Coordinates of C-alpha atoms and ligand atoms in Angstrom, one line a residue:
M1 CA 11.1 -23.7 24.6
Q2 CA 7.6 -22.0 22.8
V3 CA 7.9 -20.5 19.1
V4 CA 5.0 -18.3 18.4
K5 CA 4.6 -17.6 14.9
E6 CA 2.8 -14.4 13.4
K7 CA 1.9 -13.5 9.5
A8 CA 3.2 -9.9 9.4
N9 CA 1.3 -9.2 5.5
A10 CA 1.8 -6.6 3.0
K11 CA -0.8 -3.6 2.4
I12 CA -1.8 -1.6 -0.8
N13 CA -3.1 1.8 -0.8
L14 CA -6.9 1.6 -2.4
F15 CA -7.9 5.6 -2.0
L16 CA -4.2 7.8 -0.6
D17 CA -5.0 11.9 -0.4
I18 CA -2.6 14.4 1.9
T19 CA -4.9 16.9 3.3
G20 CA -2.2 19.4 5.1
V21 CA 1.1 19.7 6.3
R22 CA 1.6 20.0 9.8
D23 CA 3.6 22.5 11.8
D24 CA 5.9 20.2 12.7
G25 CA 6.7 19.0 9.3
F26 CA 4.4 16.4 8.8
H27 CA 2.0 15.7 6.1
E28 CA -1.0 15.5 7.0
I29 CA -3.0 12.1 5.6
K30 CA -5.9 10.1 4.7
T31 CA -5.9 6.8 3.1
V32 CA -7.8 3.0 2.9
M33 CA -5.2 0.7 3.3
H34 CA -5.9 -3.5 2.6
S35 CA -4.0 -6.1 3.8
V36 CA -3.0 -8.4 1.0
S37 CA -2.1 -12.0 0.9
L38 CA 1.7 -11.5 1.0
F39 CA 3.4 -12.0 4.0
D40 CA 6.3 -12.2 5.8
S41 CA 7.1 -14.9 8.7
I42 CA 7.8 -13.9 11.8
Y43 CA 9.4 -16.2 14.5
I44 CA 9.9 -15.2 18.2
S45 CA 11.3 -17.1 20.9
R46 CA 11.8 -16.6 24.7
E47 CA 14.3 -17.5 26.6
Q48 CA 15.5 -16.3 30.5
S49 CA 18.6 -14.3 31.4
K50 CA 20.0 -11.7 33.3
N51 CA 21.1 -8.9 30.6
T52 CA 18.8 -8.7 27.5
E53 CA 19.8 -10.3 24.1
I54 CA 17.8 -9.5 21.1
T55 CA 19.1 -12.0 18.2
L56 CA 17.5 -10.6 14.7
T57 CA 17.8 -12.9 11.4
V58 CA 16.5 -12.0 8.5
S59 CA 16.2 -14.3 5.0
G60 CA 15.8 -13.7 1.5
N61 CA 17.0 -10.0 2.0
K62 CA 20.1 -10.0 2.8
F63 CA 19.9 -6.1 2.7
L64 CA 18.0 -5.9 5.8
P65 CA 19.3 -4.3 8.7
C66 CA 19.4 -7.5 11.6
D67 CA 20.7 -4.4 13.9
E68 CA 17.9 -1.1 16.4
K69 CA 17.8 -0.2 11.7
N70 CA 15.2 -3.5 11.7
L71 CA 12.3 -2.0 12.5
A72 CA 11.3 -5.8 13.8
Y73 CA 13.8 -5.3 15.8
K74 CA 12.8 -2.5 17.1
A75 CA 9.7 -3.3 17.6
A76 CA 11.0 -6.4 20.1
K77 CA 13.0 -3.5 22.2
L78 CA 10.3 -1.2 22.7
Y79 CA 8.0 -4.3 23.9
L80 CA 10.4 -4.8 26.9
D81 CA 11.8 -2.1 27.2
T82 CA 8.0 -0.6 27.9
A83 CA 7.3 -3.9 30.1
D84 CA 11.1 -4.0 32.0
I85 CA 11.6 -7.3 31.1
K86 CA 15.4 -9.1 30.6
C87 CA 15.3 -11.7 28.4
K88 CA 16.8 -13.1 25.7
I89 CA 14.5 -12.8 22.2
K90 CA 15.4 -14.9 19.1
I91 CA 13.3 -12.9 15.5
N92 CA 13.6 -14.6 12.6
M93 CA 12.2 -13.5 9.6
K94 CA 11.0 -14.9 6.4
K95 CA 10.7 -11.5 3.8
R96 CA 8.6 -11.8 1.0
I97 CA 7.4 -8.6 0.9
P98 CA 9.5 -6.5 -0.8
V99 CA 11.2 -3.9 0.7
A100 CA 10.6 0.0 -0.2
A101 CA 7.7 0.0 -2.6
G102 CA 5.0 1.5 -0.9
L103 CA 4.5 -1.9 0.8
A104 CA 4.6 -1.5 4.5
G105 CA 6.3 -4.3 4.7
G106 CA 8.3 -3.0 7.3
S107 CA 5.7 -1.7 9.1
S108 CA 4.0 -4.7 9.1
D109 CA 6.8 -6.4 10.5
A110 CA 7.2 -5.0 13.3
A111 CA 3.6 -5.3 14.4
A112 CA 4.0 -8.6 13.7
V113 CA 6.5 -8.8 16.8
L114 CA 4.7 -6.3 19.3
R115 CA 1.9 -8.8 17.8
G116 CA 4.1 -11.9 18.8
M117 CA 5.9 -10.3 22.0
N118 CA 2.4 -10.0 23.6
K119 CA 1.6 -13.6 23.2
L120 CA 4.5 -15.1 24.6
F121 CA 4.0 -12.9 27.9
N122 CA 0.3 -13.8 27.6
R123 CA -1.0 -10.7 26.5
L124 CA 0.5 -8.6 29.0
F125 CA -0.2 -5.7 26.9
S126 CA -4.5 -4.4 26.2
V127 CA -4.6 -4.1 23.4
K128 CA -4.6 0.6 23.4
A129 CA -1.3 0.2 25.4
L130 CA 0.3 -2.4 21.5
Y131 CA -1.5 1.1 19.7
N132 CA 0.9 3.1 21.5
M133 CA 3.9 1.4 21.1
A134 CA 2.8 0.6 17.2
E135 CA 2.4 4.5 16.7
K136 CA 5.6 5.1 18.3
I137 CA 7.4 2.1 15.5
G138 CA 5.9 3.9 12.9
S139 CA 3.0 5.9 11.3
D140 CA 1.7 2.2 9.6
V141 CA 2.5 0.5 12.2
P142 CA -1.3 0.5 14.1
Y143 CA -2.9 -0.3 11.1
C144 CA -0.7 -3.1 10.6
L145 CA -1.0 -4.5 14.7
Y146 CA -5.0 -4.7 12.7
G147 CA -5.2 -4.9 9.1
K148 CA -7.8 -5.1 6.7
T149 CA -9.4 -2.2 5.0
A150 CA -9.2 1.0 7.3
L151 CA -9.3 4.7 6.9
C152 CA -6.5 6.2 8.1
E153 CA -5.9 9.2 8.9
G154 CA -3.9 12.1 10.9
R155 CA 0.1 10.8 10.2
G156 CA -2.0 7.9 9.7
E157 CA -2.6 6.4 13.7
V158 CA -5.9 7.4 13.4
I159 CA -7.5 4.6 12.7
T160 CA -11.7 3.9 10.8
K161 CA -12.3 0.1 10.0
L162 CA -14.4 -0.2 7.4
T163 CA -15.8 -3.1 5.7
D164 CA -14.9 -6.5 5.9
T165 CA -16.4 -7.6 3.2
L166 CA -14.6 -6.2 0.5
Q167 CA -12.8 -8.9 -1.3
L168 CA -10.0 -8.2 -4.3
N169 CA -8.2 -10.5 -6.4
V170 CA -5.0 -7.9 -7.2
V171 CA -1.2 -8.2 -8.8
V172 CA 1.0 -5.9 -7.6
A173 CA 3.7 -5.2 -9.9
I174 CA 7.3 -3.0 -9.6
G175 CA 9.8 -1.7 -11.9
K176 CA 12.9 -1.1 -11.8
D177 CA 12.5 2.3 -11.1
R178 CA 12.7 3.6 -7.5
M179 CA 12.5 7.1 -5.9
S180 CA 13.0 7.1 -1.7
T181 CA 9.6 7.8 0.1
A182 CA 11.5 11.2 1.6
K183 CA 11.9 13.1 -1.9
A184 CA 8.4 11.7 -3.6
Y185 CA 7.0 14.4 -0.3
S186 CA 9.5 16.3 -1.3
A187 CA 8.7 17.2 -4.5
L188 CA 4.8 16.3 -3.1
D189 CA 5.6 19.8 -1.1
E190 CA 6.3 21.8 -4.4
M191 CA 3.3 20.3 -6.4
Y192 CA 1.1 21.0 -3.6
P193 CA 2.7 24.6 -1.8
Y194 CA -1.8 25.3 -0.7
L195 CA -1.4 22.1 1.3
N196 CA 0.7 23.8 3.9
E197 CA -2.9 26.0 4.6
T198 CA -5.1 23.8 3.6
K199 CA -6.9 21.7 6.7
G200 CA -9.5 19.1 5.5
S201 CA -9.8 17.2 2.4
C202 CA -8.2 18.3 -0.8
E203 CA -10.7 15.5 -2.9
K204 CA -14.0 15.6 0.0
V205 CA -15.6 15.1 -3.2
K206 CA -13.5 12.6 -4.6
Y207 CA -14.4 10.4 -2.1
D208 CA -17.2 10.1 -1.2
K209 CA -17.5 8.2 -4.6
F210 CA -15.2 6.2 -3.8
I211 CA -15.8 5.1 -0.5
S212 CA -19.9 4.8 -2.2
C213 CA -19.0 2.3 -4.6
L214 CA -16.4 0.6 -1.4
E215 CA -18.9 -0.3 0.6
R216 CA -21.1 -1.6 -2.3
N217 CA -19.1 -4.1 -3.4
D218 CA -18.9 -1.3 -7.1
L219 CA -15.6 -2.4 -8.4
K220 CA -16.2 -1.5 -11.9
N221 CA -17.5 2.3 -11.1
I222 CA -15.1 2.5 -8.2
E223 CA -12.5 5.6 -9.4
L224 CA -8.5 4.9 -6.5
Y225 CA -6.6 7.7 -6.0
N226 CA -3.1 8.3 -5.0
I227 CA -1.5 12.2 -5.2
F228 CA 1.3 10.4 -5.2
E229 CA 1.0 9.2 -8.8
S230 CA 1.5 12.8 -9.7
V231 CA 4.7 13.1 -8.8
V232 CA 6.1 9.8 -8.8
F233 CA 5.1 8.2 -12.2
P234 CA 7.2 11.1 -14.3
K235 CA 10.6 10.2 -12.5
C236 CA 9.5 6.8 -12.6
P237 CA 8.0 5.9 -15.8
Q238 CA 7.6 2.5 -16.5
A239 CA 5.5 2.5 -13.0
E240 CA 3.1 4.6 -14.8
Q241 CA 4.0 1.5 -18.1
I242 CA 3.1 -1.1 -15.4
K243 CA -0.8 0.5 -14.5
S244 CA -1.4 1.1 -18.2
E245 CA -0.8 -2.9 -18.7
M246 CA -2.4 -3.7 -15.5
Y247 CA -5.5 -2.2 -17.7
E248 CA -4.7 -3.9 -21.1
L249 CA -4.2 -7.4 -19.1
G250 CA -7.9 -6.6 -18.1
A251 CA -7.9 -5.0 -14.4
L252 CA -11.2 -3.0 -13.0
C253 CA -9.2 -0.8 -11.9
A254 CA -5.6 0.2 -11.2
M255 CA -3.6 2.2 -9.0
M256 CA 0.5 2.7 -7.8
S257 CA -0.1 1.6 -3.7
G258 CA 1.5 4.1 -1.4
S259 CA 4.5 6.3 -1.9
G260 CA 5.1 4.1 -4.7
P261 CA 6.1 2.4 -6.8
S262 CA 4.1 -0.6 -7.0
V263 CA 1.0 -1.2 -8.1
F264 CA -1.9 -3.0 -8.1
G265 CA -4.6 -3.8 -10.9
V266 CA -7.8 -5.1 -9.4
F267 CA -9.2 -8.5 -10.8
E268 CA -12.8 -10.2 -11.8
N269 CA -11.3 -13.2 -10.3
F270 CA -7.2 -14.8 -8.8
E271 CA -7.9 -16.8 -11.5
D272 CA -8.1 -13.8 -13.9
A273 CA -5.5 -11.7 -11.0
K274 CA -2.8 -15.0 -11.7
N275 CA -2.8 -14.8 -15.7
A276 CA -2.1 -11.0 -15.5
S277 CA 0.9 -11.9 -12.8
K278 CA 2.2 -14.0 -15.2
C279 CA 2.3 -12.4 -19.0
L280 CA 3.7 -9.8 -16.3
K281 CA 6.2 -12.0 -15.3
E282 CA 7.4 -13.4 -18.6
Q283 CA 8.7 -9.5 -19.3
N284 CA 10.6 -10.0 -15.9
I285 CA 8.2 -7.0 -14.1
Y286 CA 8.5 -8.4 -10.1
A287 CA 4.6 -8.9 -9.7
F288 CA 2.9 -11.6 -7.7
A289 CA -0.7 -12.3 -7.3
A290 CA -2.7 -11.9 -3.8
K291 CA -6.4 -11.6 -2.9
S292 CA -7.8 -9.9 0.1
I293 CA -7.0 -12.1 3.8
Ligands
ATP1 P1 5.6 2.1 3.6 O1 3.9 1.7 2.0 O2 4.8 2.4 4.9 O3 5.9 3.8 2.8 P2 7.5 0.5 2.3 O4 6.9 -0.2 1.7 O5 7.5 1.9 1.3 O6 6.6 1.3 3.4 P3 9.4 -0.9 3.8 O7 9.6 -1.9 3.0 O8 8.7 -0.7 4.6 O9 8.6 0.8 2.4 O10 11.0 0.0 3.9 C1 11.2 1.3 3.7 C2 12.2 1.3 4.2 O11 12.3 0.5 6.4 C3 13.5 0.5 3.8 O12 14.6 1.0 3.9 C4 14.4 -0.8 4.6 O13 15.3 -0.4 5.0 C5 13.9 0.1 5.9 N1 13.5 -1.5 7.1 C6 13.5 -1.4 8.6 N2 13.6 -2.5 9.2 C7 12.0 -2.6 7.9 C8 12.0 -4.9 8.3 N3 11.9 -5.5 8.4 N4 10.8 -5.2 6.7 C9 11.7 -4.0 5.0 N5 12.5 -2.3 5.2 C10 12.6 -2.5 6.3

């Protein structure tokens, strides 16, 4: 039996701004995402059958659903439905990416399943067709199909690839305070009511400065940005403390990722990142060192 193995990498947001709210209530975002070496492992196999049957087993996180609520399951089902194929699919997931932390673990799992299924079925679908399926599953899934460094706009699905040479050594850390993505978005709407009328970036100057440093690999002068910090930090003070601590531990720059509460720091080299991660762990903070992929 053929088993396809895929890596589902975590992402961090180096820049994240909200540029408006659409009539359908969705937020327009402008974000630069970057894939890092922490990953979930996904194994997919298929067997012939007259009926479709998808079995998902997850190790490493006993709270995740193993049915249609899991984005990996959803992706496999969507692939089979789109291809109009009936068969048995087994997915085995080894979960390492912290859940609901702003690291797009679920989206990355879904993207990995789409890539893996396409290998299992001898590249039945084009890159564009996979992208269309990804978009139906979630806004971050199209980015996760390709990863690396990319500017994502619209709801996150309009992707422009950026520099391929960025090599970061990061520490990602997560405190105990939590705020759901939905709450973070409604807090943003309250804090920035003018977003409803805005068209175009609120922080264009910031973005232009950021992108010019990114293209020059100038990590000492780069100013990362995440609009969500303004609403998440007051509710999750530990996330803000972790950010300060990253600087104390020698980070060149640090920022919250996505809608939080994970925070990452960028370090000069991997040795420094590992040392900083060790210091945070000694304080009972969940932390790991990772590199760009
Ligand atoms: P993003 O950065 O894209 O906002 P996130 O890191 O904040 O994502 P995820 O880890 O993807 O969040 O999980 C968000 C929700 O999705 C959780 O409530 C979880 O139950 C659900 N979920 C469904 N499938 C998965 C999966 N395979 N892995 C993680 N979460 C999943």
